[in-house]
Structure formats: structure tokens, C-alpha cells
């Protein structure tokens, strides 16, 4: 059985890297009111982009569909 993304998560991994900023930093509180700011971490899993792609590819292989094999609908043999 495939593990959940949260079970595969390793602290510190990232699916992206942001290039250095060429503009000045601003304080978030000056742009977004404090009453709508998140007070704690969102709790998303820390995985690389490759790990996420592989996970969903493995899950897709567990499904049976027209791209995997014969998918008989029976419409060509049905009579009225």
C-alpha cells in the first residue's frame, strides 16, 4: 500500500527554490491585516517535486483505465 505524503515527509525538503530577491523586503503586517494572518504553520508535508511526482505516478498505476488495458463497455454487443 502506498504511504501518505505526510508519512513520506522529511523536515527541510522543498519542492521549489526561490531565487534571491532584487527588491526590498516588506513587513507582511503592513500589507495584510493581523486578524486574517495565519497564527500557526499550515502543516503541509515537506517533499521534493520528484517525490510528489513519483507518488502520484504510482497511485495512477493502481487505477485501471483505458490507457492501461482493455476497457469493455459492451455497447457494441448490446441489443435494444
Coordinates of C-alpha atoms in Angstrom, one line a residue:
X1 CA 0.0 0.0 0.0
X2 CA 1.2 3.5 -0.9
X3 CA 2.3 5.6 2.0
X4 CA 0.6 9.0 2.5
X5 CA 2.5 12.2 1.6
X6 CA 2.5 13.1 5.2
X7 CA 4.2 9.8 6.1
X8 CA 6.9 10.3 3.5
X9 CA 7.6 13.9 4.6
X10 CA 11.0 14.9 5.8
X11 CA 11.5 18.2 7.5
X12 CA 13.6 20.6 5.4
X13 CA 12.8 19.2 2.0
X14 CA 11.3 21.6 -0.5
X15 CA 9.6 21.2 -3.9
X16 CA 11.0 24.5 -5.1
X17 CA 13.7 27.0 -4.6
X18 CA 13.1 30.7 -4.8
X19 CA 15.8 32.9 -6.4
X20 CA 17.2 35.8 -4.4
X21 CA 15.0 38.9 -4.3
X22 CA 16.1 42.0 -6.2
X23 CA 13.6 44.2 -4.3
X24 CA 13.4 45.3 -0.7
X25 CA 11.6 43.1 1.9
X26 CA 8.3 44.5 3.3
X27 CA 6.6 43.5 6.5
X28 CA 3.6 41.3 5.9
X29 CA 1.6 43.1 8.6
X30 CA 1.7 46.3 6.6
X31 CA 0.0 44.6 3.6
X32 CA -2.3 42.0 5.3
X33 CA -4.3 42.8 8.4
X34 CA -3.2 40.9 11.5
X35 CA -6.8 39.5 12.1
X36 CA -6.6 37.5 8.8
X37 CA -2.9 36.3 9.1
X38 CA -2.3 32.6 10.0
X39 CA -1.2 32.2 13.6
X40 CA 0.5 28.8 13.1
X41 CA 2.1 26.7 10.4
X42 CA -0.1 25.3 7.7
X43 CA 1.1 21.8 8.3
X44 CA 1.8 20.7 4.7
X45 CA 4.3 17.8 4.0
X46 CA 7.9 18.7 3.1
X47 CA 8.7 16.8 0.0
X48 CA 10.7 17.4 -3.2
X49 CA 8.9 17.8 -6.5
X50 CA 10.3 14.5 -7.7
X51 CA 8.9 12.7 -4.6
X52 CA 5.5 14.1 -5.2
X53 CA 5.5 13.3 -9.0
X54 CA 6.6 9.7 -8.2
X55 CA 3.9 9.3 -5.6
X56 CA 1.1 10.3 -7.9
X57 CA 2.5 8.3 -10.8
X58 CA 2.5 5.2 -8.5
X59 CA -1.1 5.9 -7.5
X60 CA -2.2 6.3 -11.1
X61 CA -0.8 2.9 -11.9
X62 CA -3.0 1.4 -9.3
X63 CA -6.1 2.6 -11.2
X64 CA -7.5 0.6 -14.1
X65 CA -8.4 2.6 -17.2
X66 CA -8.5 2.7 -20.9
X67 CA -4.8 3.7 -21.1
X68 CA -3.8 0.5 -19.1
X69 CA -5.7 -2.2 -20.8
X70 CA -9.0 -3.3 -22.5
X71 CA -11.9 -1.5 -21.0
X72 CA -15.0 -3.3 -22.4
X73 CA -18.1 -1.2 -22.2
X74 CA -20.3 -3.7 -24.0
X75 CA -22.0 -1.1 -26.2
X76 CA -21.1 -2.9 -29.5
X77 CA -22.9 -6.1 -28.4
X78 CA -26.0 -4.6 -26.7
X79 CA -29.3 -5.0 -28.4
X80 CA -32.4 -2.9 -28.0

